[in-house]
GROMACS .gro file of C-alpha atoms in nm:
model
  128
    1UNK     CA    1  -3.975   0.264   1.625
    2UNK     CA    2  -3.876  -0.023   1.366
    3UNK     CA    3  -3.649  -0.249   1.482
    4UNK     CA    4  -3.433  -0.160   1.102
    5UNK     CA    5  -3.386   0.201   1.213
    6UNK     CA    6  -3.062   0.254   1.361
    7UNK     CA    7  -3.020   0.389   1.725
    8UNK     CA    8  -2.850   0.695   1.864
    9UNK     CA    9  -2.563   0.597   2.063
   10UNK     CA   10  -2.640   0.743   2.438
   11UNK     CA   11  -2.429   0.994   2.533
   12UNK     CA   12  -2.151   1.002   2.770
   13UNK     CA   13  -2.397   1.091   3.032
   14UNK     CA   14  -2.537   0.759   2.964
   15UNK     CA   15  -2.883   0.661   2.849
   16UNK     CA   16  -3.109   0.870   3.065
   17UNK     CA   17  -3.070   1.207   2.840
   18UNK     CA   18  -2.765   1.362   3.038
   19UNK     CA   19  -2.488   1.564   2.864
   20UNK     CA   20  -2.521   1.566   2.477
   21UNK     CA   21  -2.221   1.367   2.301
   22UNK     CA   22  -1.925   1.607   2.199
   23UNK     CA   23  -1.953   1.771   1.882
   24UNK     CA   24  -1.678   1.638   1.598
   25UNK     CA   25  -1.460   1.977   1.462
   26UNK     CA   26  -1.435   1.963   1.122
   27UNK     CA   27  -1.036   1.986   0.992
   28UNK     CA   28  -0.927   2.389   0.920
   29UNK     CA   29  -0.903   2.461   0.600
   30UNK     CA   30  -0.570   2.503   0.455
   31UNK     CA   31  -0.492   2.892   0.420
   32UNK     CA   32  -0.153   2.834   0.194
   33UNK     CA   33  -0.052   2.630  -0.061
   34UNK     CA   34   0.235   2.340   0.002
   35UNK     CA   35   0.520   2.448  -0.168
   36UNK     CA   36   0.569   2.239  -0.458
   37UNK     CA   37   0.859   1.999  -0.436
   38UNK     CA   38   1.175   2.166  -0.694
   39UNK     CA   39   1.300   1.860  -0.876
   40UNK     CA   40   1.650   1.824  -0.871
   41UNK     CA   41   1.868   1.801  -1.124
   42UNK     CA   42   1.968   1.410  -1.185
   43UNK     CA   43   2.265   1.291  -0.937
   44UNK     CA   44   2.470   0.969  -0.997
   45UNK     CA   45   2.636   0.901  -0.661
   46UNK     CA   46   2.785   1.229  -0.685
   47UNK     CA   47   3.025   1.203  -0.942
   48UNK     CA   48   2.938   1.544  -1.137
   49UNK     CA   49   3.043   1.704  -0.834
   50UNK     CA   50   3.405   1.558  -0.816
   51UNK     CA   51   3.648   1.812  -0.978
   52UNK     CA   52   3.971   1.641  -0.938
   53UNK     CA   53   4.005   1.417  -1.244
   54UNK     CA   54   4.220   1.167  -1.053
   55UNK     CA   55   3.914   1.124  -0.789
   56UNK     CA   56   3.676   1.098  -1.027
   57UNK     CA   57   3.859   0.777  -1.222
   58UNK     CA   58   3.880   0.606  -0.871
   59UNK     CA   59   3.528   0.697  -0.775
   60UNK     CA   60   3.399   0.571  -1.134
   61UNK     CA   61   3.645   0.311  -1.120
   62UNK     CA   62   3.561   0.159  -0.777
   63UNK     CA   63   3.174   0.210  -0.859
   64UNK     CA   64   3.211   0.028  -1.233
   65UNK     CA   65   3.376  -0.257  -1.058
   66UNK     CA   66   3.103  -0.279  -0.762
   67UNK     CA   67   2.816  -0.263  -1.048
   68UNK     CA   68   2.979  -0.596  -1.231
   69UNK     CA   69   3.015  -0.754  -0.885
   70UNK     CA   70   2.637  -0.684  -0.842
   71UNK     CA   71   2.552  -0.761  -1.226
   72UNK     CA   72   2.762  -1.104  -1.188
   73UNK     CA   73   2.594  -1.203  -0.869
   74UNK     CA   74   2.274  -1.138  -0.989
   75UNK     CA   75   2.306  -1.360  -1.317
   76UNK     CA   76   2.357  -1.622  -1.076
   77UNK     CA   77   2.060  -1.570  -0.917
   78UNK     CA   78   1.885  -1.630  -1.220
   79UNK     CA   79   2.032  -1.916  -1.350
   80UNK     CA   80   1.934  -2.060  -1.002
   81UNK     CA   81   1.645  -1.939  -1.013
   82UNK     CA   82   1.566  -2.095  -1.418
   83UNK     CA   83   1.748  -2.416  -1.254
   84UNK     CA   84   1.488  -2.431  -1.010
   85UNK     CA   85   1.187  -2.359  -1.228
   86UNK     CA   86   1.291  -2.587  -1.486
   87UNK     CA   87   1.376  -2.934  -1.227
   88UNK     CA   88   1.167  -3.205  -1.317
   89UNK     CA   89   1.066  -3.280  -0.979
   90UNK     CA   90   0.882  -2.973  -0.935
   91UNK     CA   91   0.511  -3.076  -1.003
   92UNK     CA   92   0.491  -2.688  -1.168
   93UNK     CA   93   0.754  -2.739  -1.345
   94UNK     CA   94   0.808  -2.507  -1.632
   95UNK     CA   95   0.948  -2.573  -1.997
   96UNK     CA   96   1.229  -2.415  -2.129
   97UNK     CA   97   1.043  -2.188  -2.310
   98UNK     CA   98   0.773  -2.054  -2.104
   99UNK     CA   99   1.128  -1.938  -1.876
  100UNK     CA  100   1.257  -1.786  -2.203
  101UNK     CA  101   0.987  -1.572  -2.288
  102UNK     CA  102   0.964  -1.454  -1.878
  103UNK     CA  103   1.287  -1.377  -1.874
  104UNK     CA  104   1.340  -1.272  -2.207
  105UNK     CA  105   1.606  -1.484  -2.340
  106UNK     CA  106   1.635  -1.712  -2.651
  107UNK     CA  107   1.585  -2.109  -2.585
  108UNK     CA  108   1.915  -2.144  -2.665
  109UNK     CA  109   2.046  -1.922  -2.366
  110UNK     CA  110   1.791  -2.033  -2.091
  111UNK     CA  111   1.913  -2.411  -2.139
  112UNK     CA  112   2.285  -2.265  -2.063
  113UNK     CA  113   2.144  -2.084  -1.778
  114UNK     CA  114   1.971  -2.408  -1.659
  115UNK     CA  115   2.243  -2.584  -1.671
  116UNK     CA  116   2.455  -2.334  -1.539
  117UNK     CA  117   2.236  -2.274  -1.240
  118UNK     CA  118   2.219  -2.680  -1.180
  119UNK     CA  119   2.604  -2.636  -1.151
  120UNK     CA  120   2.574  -2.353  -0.880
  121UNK     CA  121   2.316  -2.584  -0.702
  122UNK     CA  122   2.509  -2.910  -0.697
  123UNK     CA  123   2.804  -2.642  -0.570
  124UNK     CA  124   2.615  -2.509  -0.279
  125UNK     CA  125   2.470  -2.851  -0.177
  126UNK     CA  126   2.843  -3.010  -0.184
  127UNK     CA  127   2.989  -2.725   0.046
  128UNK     CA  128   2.664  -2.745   0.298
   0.00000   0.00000   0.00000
């Protein structure tokens, strides 16, 4: 036999020819369909199911007011984040307008968000 030509694996028996290796089953084939997933109609947090108007203001009201929390905190994260890329230590640094055009913002706006982000940074370091 060539020494290229793969080998059969002995058995569990061992090399000598005992028992034959157990036979691999092949997977059953499906006799029924999945049932297809039913899309749902389109929930938002539940508020078309509130039926008392005065609920439904201070559900919408308390979720409106979490949303600009989140919308607020997460402009600050990016005007870190544009601070960061655009600090002239940074050996990859990156000019004002390559950040623009990533972030989709004039020029004129990603310089206030620079500078507003240095102004978070210099705030975090002082209270460390």
């Amino acid at each position: 036999m060539c020494e290229c030509e793969p080998k059969q694996a002995p058995g569990p028996g061992g090399s000598d020819g005992g028992a034959p290796a157990p036979r691999r089953l092949k997977p059953a084939p499906l006799l029924f369909e999945p049932p297809e997933s039913v899309a749902e109609a389109e929930h938002f947090f539940d508020l078309e199911s509130i039926e008392d108007p005065r609920e439904l203001l201070a559900r919408s009201t308390e979720l409106a007011l979490a949303f600009r929390a989140a919308a607020d905190r997460a402009v600050e994260f990016q005007a870190v984040a544009a601070a960061q890329l655009a600090d002239p230590r940074r050996f990859d640094r990156l000019p004002t307008a390559a950040i623009a055009e990533q972030a989709e913002w004039s020029e004129d706006y990603t310089r206030k968000m620079v500078e507003f982000g240095r102004e978070l940074l210099r705030g975090s370091r002082a209270g460390s």
